[in-house]
PDB file of C-alpha atoms in Angstrom:
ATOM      1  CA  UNK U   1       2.468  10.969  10.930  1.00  0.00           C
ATOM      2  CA  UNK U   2       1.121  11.697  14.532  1.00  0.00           C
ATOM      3  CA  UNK U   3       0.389   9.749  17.339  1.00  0.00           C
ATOM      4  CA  UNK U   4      -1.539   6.844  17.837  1.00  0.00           C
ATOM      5  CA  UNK U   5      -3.482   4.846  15.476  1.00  0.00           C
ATOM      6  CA  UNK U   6      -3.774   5.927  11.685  1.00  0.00           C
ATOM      7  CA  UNK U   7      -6.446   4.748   9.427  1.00  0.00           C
ATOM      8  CA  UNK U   8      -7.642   5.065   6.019  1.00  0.00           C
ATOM      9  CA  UNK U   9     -11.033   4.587   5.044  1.00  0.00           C
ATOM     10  CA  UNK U  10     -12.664   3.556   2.148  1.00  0.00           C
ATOM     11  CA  UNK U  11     -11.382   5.556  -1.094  1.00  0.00           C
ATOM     12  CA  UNK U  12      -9.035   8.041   0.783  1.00  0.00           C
ATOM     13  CA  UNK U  13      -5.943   6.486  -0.262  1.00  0.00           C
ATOM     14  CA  UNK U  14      -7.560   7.408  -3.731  1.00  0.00           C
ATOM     15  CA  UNK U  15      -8.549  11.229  -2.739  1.00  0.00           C
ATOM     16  CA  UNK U  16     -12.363  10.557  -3.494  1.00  0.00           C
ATOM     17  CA  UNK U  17     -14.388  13.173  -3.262  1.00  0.00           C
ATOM     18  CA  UNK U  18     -17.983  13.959  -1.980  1.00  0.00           C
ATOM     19  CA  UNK U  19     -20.485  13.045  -4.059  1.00  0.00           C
ATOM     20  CA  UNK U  20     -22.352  15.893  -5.815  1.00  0.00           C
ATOM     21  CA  UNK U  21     -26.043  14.887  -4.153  1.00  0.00           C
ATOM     22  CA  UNK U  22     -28.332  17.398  -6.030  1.00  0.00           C
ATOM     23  CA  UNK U  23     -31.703  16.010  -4.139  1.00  0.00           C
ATOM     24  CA  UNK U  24     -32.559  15.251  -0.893  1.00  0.00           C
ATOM     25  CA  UNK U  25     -34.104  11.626  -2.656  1.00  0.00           C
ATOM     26  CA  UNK U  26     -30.159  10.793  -3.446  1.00  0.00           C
ATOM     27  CA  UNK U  27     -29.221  10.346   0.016  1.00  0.00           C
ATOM     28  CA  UNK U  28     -29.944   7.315   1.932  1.00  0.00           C
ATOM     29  CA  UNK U  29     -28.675   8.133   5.290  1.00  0.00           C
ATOM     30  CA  UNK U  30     -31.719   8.113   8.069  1.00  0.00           C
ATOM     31  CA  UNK U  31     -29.957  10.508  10.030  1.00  0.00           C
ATOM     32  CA  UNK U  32     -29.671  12.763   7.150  1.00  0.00           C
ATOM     33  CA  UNK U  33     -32.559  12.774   5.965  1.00  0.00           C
ATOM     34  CA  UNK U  34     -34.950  13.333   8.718  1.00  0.00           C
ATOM     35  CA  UNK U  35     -32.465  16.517   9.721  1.00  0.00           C
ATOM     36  CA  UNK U  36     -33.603  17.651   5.814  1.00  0.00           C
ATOM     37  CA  UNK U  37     -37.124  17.733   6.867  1.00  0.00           C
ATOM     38  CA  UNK U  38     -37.103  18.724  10.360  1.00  0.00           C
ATOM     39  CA  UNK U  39     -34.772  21.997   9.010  1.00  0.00           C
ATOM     40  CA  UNK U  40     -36.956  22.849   6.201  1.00  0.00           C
ATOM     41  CA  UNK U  41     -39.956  22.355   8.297  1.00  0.00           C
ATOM     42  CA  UNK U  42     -38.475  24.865  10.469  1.00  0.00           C
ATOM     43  CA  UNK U  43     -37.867  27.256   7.935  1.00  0.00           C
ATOM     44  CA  UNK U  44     -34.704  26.570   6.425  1.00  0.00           C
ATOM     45  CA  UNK U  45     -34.119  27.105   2.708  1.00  0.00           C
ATOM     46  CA  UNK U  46     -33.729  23.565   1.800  1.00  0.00           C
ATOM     47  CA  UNK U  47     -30.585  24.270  -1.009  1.00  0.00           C
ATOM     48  CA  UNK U  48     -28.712  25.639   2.089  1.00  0.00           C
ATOM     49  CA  UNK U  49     -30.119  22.449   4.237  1.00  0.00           C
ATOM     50  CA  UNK U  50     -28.520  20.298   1.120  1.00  0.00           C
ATOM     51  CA  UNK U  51     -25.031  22.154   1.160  1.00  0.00           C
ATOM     52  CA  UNK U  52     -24.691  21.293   4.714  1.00  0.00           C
ATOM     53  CA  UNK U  53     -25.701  17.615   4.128  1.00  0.00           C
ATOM     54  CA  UNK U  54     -23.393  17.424   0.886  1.00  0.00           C
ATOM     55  CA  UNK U  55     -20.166  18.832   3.201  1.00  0.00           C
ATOM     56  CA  UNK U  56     -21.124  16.531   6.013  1.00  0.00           C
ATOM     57  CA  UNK U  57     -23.673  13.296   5.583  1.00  0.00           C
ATOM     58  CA  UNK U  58     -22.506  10.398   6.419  1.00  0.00           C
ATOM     59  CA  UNK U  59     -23.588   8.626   3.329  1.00  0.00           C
ATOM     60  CA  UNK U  60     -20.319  10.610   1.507  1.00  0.00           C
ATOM     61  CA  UNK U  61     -18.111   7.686   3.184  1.00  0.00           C
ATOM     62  CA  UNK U  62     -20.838   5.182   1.667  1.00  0.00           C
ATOM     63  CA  UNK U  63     -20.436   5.537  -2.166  1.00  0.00           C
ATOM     64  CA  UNK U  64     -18.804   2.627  -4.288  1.00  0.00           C
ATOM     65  CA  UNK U  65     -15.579   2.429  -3.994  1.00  0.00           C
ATOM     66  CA  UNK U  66     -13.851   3.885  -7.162  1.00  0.00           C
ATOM     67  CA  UNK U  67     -11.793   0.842  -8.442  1.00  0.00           C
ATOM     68  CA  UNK U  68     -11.949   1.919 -12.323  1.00  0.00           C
ATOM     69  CA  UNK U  69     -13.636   3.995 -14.872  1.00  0.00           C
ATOM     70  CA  UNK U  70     -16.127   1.913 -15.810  1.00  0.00           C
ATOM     71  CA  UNK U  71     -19.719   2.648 -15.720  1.00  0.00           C
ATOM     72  CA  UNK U  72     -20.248   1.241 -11.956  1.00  0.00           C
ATOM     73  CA  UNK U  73     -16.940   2.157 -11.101  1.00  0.00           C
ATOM     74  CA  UNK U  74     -15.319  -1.429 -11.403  1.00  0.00           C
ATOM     75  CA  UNK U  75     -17.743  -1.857  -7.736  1.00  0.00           C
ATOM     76  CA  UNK U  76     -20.533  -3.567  -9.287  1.00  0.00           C
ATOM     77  CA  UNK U  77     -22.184  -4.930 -12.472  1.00  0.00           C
ATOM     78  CA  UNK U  78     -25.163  -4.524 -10.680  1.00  0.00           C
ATOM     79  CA  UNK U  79     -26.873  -0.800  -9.268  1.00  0.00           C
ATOM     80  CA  UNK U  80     -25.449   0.330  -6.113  1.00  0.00           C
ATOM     81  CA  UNK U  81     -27.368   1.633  -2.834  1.00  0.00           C
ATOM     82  CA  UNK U  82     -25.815   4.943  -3.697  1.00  0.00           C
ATOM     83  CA  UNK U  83     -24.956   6.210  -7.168  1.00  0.00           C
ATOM     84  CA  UNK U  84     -21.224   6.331  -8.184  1.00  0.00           C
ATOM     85  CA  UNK U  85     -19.536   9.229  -8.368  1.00  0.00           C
ATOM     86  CA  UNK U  86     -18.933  11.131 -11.357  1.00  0.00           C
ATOM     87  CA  UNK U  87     -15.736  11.457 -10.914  1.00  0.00           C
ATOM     88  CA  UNK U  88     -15.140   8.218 -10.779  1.00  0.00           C
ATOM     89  CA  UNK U  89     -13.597   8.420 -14.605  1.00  0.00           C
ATOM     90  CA  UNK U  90     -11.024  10.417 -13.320  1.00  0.00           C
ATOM     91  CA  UNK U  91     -10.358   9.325 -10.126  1.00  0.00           C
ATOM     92  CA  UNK U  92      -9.932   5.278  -9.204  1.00  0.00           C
ATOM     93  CA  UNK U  93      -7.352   3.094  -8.436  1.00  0.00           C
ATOM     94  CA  UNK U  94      -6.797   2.048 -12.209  1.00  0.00           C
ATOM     95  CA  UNK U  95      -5.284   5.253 -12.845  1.00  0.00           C
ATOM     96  CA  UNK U  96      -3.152   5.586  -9.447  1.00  0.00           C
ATOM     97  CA  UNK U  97      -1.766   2.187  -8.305  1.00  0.00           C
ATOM     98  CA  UNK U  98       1.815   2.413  -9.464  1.00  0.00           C
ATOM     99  CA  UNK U  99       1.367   5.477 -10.524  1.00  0.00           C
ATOM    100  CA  UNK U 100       4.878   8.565  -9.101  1.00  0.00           C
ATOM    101  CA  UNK U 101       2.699  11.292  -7.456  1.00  0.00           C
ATOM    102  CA  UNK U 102      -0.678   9.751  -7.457  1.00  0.00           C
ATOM    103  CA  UNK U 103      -2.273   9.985  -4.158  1.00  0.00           C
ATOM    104  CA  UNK U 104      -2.197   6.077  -3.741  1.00  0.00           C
ATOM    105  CA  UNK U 105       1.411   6.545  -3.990  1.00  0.00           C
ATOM    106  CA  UNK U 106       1.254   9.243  -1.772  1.00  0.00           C
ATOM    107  CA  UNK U 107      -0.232   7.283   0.696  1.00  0.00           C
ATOM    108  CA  UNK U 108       1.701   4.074  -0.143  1.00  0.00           C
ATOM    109  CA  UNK U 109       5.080   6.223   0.893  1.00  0.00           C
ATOM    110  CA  UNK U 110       3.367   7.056   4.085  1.00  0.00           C
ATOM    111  CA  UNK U 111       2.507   3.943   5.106  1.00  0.00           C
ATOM    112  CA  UNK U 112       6.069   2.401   4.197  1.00  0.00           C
ATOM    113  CA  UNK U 113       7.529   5.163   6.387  1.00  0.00           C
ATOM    114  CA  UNK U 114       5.739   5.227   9.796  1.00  0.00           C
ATOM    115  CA  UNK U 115       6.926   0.868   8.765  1.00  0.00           C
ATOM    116  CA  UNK U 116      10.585   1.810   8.885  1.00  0.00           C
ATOM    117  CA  UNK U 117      11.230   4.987  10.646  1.00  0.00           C
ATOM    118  CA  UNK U 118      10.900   4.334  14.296  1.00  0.00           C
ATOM    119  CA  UNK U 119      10.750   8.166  15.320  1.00  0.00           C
ATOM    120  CA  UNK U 120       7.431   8.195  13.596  1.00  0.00           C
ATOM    121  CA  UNK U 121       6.066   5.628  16.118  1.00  0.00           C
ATOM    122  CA  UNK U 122       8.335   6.444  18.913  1.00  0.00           C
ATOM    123  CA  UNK U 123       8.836  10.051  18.536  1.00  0.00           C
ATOM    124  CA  UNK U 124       7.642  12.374  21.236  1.00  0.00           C
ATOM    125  CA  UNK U 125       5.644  15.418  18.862  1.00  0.00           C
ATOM    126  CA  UNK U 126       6.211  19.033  18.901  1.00  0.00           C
ATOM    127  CA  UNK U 127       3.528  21.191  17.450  1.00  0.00           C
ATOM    128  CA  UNK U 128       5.594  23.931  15.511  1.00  0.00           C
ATOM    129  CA  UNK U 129       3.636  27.596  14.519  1.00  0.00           C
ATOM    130  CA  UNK U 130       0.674  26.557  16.141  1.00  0.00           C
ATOM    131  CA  UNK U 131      -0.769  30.018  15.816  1.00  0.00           C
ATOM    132  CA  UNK U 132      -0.429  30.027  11.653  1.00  0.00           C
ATOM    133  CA  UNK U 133      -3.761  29.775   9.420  1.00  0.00           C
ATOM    134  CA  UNK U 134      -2.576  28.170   6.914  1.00  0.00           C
ATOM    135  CA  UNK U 135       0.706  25.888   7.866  1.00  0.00           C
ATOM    136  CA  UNK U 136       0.071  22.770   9.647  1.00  0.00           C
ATOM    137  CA  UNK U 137       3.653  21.949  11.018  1.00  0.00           C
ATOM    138  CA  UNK U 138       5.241  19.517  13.816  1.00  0.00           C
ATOM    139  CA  UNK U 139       8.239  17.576  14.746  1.00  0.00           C
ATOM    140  CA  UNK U 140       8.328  13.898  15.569  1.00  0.00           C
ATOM    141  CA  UNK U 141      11.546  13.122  17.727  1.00  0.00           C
ATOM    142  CA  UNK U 142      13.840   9.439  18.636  1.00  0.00           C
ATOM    143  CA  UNK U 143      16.578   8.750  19.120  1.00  0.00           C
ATOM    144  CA  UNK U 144      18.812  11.855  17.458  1.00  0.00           C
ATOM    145  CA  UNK U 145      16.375  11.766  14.418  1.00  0.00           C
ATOM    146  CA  UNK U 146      13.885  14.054  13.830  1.00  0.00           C
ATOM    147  CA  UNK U 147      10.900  14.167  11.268  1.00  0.00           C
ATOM    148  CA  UNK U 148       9.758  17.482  10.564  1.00  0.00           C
ATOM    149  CA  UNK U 149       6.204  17.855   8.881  1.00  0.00           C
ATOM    150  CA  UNK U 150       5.040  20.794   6.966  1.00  0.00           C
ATOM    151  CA  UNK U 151       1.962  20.807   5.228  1.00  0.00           C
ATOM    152  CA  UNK U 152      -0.096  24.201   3.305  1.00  0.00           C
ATOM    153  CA  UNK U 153      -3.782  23.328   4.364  1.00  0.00           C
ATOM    154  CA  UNK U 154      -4.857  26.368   1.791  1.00  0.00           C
ATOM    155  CA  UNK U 155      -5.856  26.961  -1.269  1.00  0.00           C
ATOM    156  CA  UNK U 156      -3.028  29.739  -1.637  1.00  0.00           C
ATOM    157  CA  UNK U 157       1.080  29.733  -1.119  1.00  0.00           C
ATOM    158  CA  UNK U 158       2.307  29.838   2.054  1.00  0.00           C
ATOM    159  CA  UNK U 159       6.040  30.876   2.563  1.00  0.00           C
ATOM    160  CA  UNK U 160       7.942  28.519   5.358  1.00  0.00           C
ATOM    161  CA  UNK U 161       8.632  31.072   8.471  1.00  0.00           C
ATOM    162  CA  UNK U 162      12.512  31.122   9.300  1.00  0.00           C
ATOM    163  CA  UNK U 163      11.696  28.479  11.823  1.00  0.00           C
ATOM    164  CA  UNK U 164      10.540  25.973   9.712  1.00  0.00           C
ATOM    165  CA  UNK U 165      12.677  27.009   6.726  1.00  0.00           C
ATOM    166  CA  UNK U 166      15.908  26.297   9.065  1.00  0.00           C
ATOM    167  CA  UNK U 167      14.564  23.124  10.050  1.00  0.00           C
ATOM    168  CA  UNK U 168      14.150  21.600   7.112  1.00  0.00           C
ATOM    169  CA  UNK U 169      17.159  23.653   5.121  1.00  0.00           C
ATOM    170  CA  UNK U 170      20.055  20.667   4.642  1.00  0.00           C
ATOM    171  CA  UNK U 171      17.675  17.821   6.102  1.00  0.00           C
ATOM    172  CA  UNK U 172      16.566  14.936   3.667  1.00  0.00           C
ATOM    173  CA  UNK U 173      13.442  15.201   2.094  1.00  0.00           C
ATOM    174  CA  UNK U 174      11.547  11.903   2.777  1.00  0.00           C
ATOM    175  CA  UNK U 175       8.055  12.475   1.354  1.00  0.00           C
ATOM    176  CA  UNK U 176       7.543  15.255  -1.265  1.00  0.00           C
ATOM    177  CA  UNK U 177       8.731  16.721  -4.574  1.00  0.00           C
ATOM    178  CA  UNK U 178      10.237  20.236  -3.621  1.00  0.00           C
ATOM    179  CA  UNK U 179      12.569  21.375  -1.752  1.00  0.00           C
ATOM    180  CA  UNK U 180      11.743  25.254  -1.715  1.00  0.00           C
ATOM    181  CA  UNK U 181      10.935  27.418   1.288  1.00  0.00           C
ATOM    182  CA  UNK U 182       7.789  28.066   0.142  1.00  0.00           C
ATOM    183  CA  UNK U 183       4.805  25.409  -0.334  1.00  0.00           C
ATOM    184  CA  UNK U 184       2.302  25.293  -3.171  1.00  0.00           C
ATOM    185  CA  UNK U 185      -1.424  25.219  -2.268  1.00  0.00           C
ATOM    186  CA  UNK U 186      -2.310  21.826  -0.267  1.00  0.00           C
ATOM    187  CA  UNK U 187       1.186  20.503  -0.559  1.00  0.00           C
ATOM    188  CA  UNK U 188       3.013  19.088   2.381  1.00  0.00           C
ATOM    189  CA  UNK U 189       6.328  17.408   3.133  1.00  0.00           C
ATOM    190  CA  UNK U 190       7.985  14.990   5.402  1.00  0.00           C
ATOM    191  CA  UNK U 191      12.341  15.633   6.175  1.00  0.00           C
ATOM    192  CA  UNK U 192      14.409  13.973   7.937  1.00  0.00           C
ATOM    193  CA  UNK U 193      17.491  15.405   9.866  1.00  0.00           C
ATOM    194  CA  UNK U 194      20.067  14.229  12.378  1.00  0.00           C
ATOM    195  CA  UNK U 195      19.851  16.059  15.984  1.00  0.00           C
ATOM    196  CA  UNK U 196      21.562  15.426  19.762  1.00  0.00           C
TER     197      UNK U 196
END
């Protein structure tokens, strides 16, 4: 719900995950690869060299997309340049499309908003607690409406600061499930409120 241009790419309207590449055979990605050797030659324990690669190789954005939980993941009968994900069982479009709560839905709501609310195309943007660790917070602003964003990006609770609690105390929550000043791990939330 910022500025400019958003994009999904392949499986992140699903929440696909990294593939668990165990071996540096598993990855097909040139650029990858030839960092794998050149690292170990230099020295580099090559399991550390791997966790780097499995965080941030390109060939994480090139596994099938996850369309069901079938063996090849509803992508192919055939076999696949890269190996389906495990997790493919759980997590596909099969189980999400249509689904309250899924993150296809998720997305889906997102999407249908920044369609209909012209503040989140319009709307100048206010970074709000910039300083905080763990809150990821900002205001989108047309036309006497607002759009305040507040999203945990932890793994733990975070409490809503008396700024952000006021903000969004009496607005309309848009995107979300709660409406409770604090926010669960990873959860985030989209209100809307009336201002001059």
């Amino acid at each position: 719900l910022q500025r400019g241009t958003p994009y999904l790419y392949q499986g992140d309207e699903l929440g696909m995950t990294n593939y668990p590449f165990r071996t540096i055979e598993e990855f097909d990605d040139i650029e990858s690869v030839n960092y794998f050797h050149e690292s170990v030659r230099q020295g580099e324990d090559p399991d550390d060299v791997l966790a780097r690669l499995r965080a941030m190789s390109r060939d994480n954005a090139r596994t099938p997309m996850q369309w069901d939980d079938s063996p090849q993941a509803g992508f192919t009968t055939g076999t696949p340049w890269l190996a389906v994900n495990p997790n493919h069982v759980e997590i596909n479009a099969a189980r999400q499309v249509g689904v309250p709560g899924s993150v296809f839905e998720h997305h889906r709501a997102l999407i249908a908003l920044r369609h209909q609310e012209p503040a989140v195309v319009h709307g100048d943007f206010t970074m709000l607690v910039p300083d905080d660790d763990q809150l990821f917070a900002f205001t989108r602003r047309h036309e006497g409406t607002e759009m305040v964003v507040v999203a945990n990006f932890s793994g733990k609770p975070a409490e809503l600061p008396g700024v952000l609690a006021d903000r969004c105390e009496g607005a309309e929550l848009v995107i979300g499930d709660r409406t409770s000043t604090d926010l669960l791990p990873w959860e985030s939330r989209v209100y809307r409120r009336a201002v001059s």
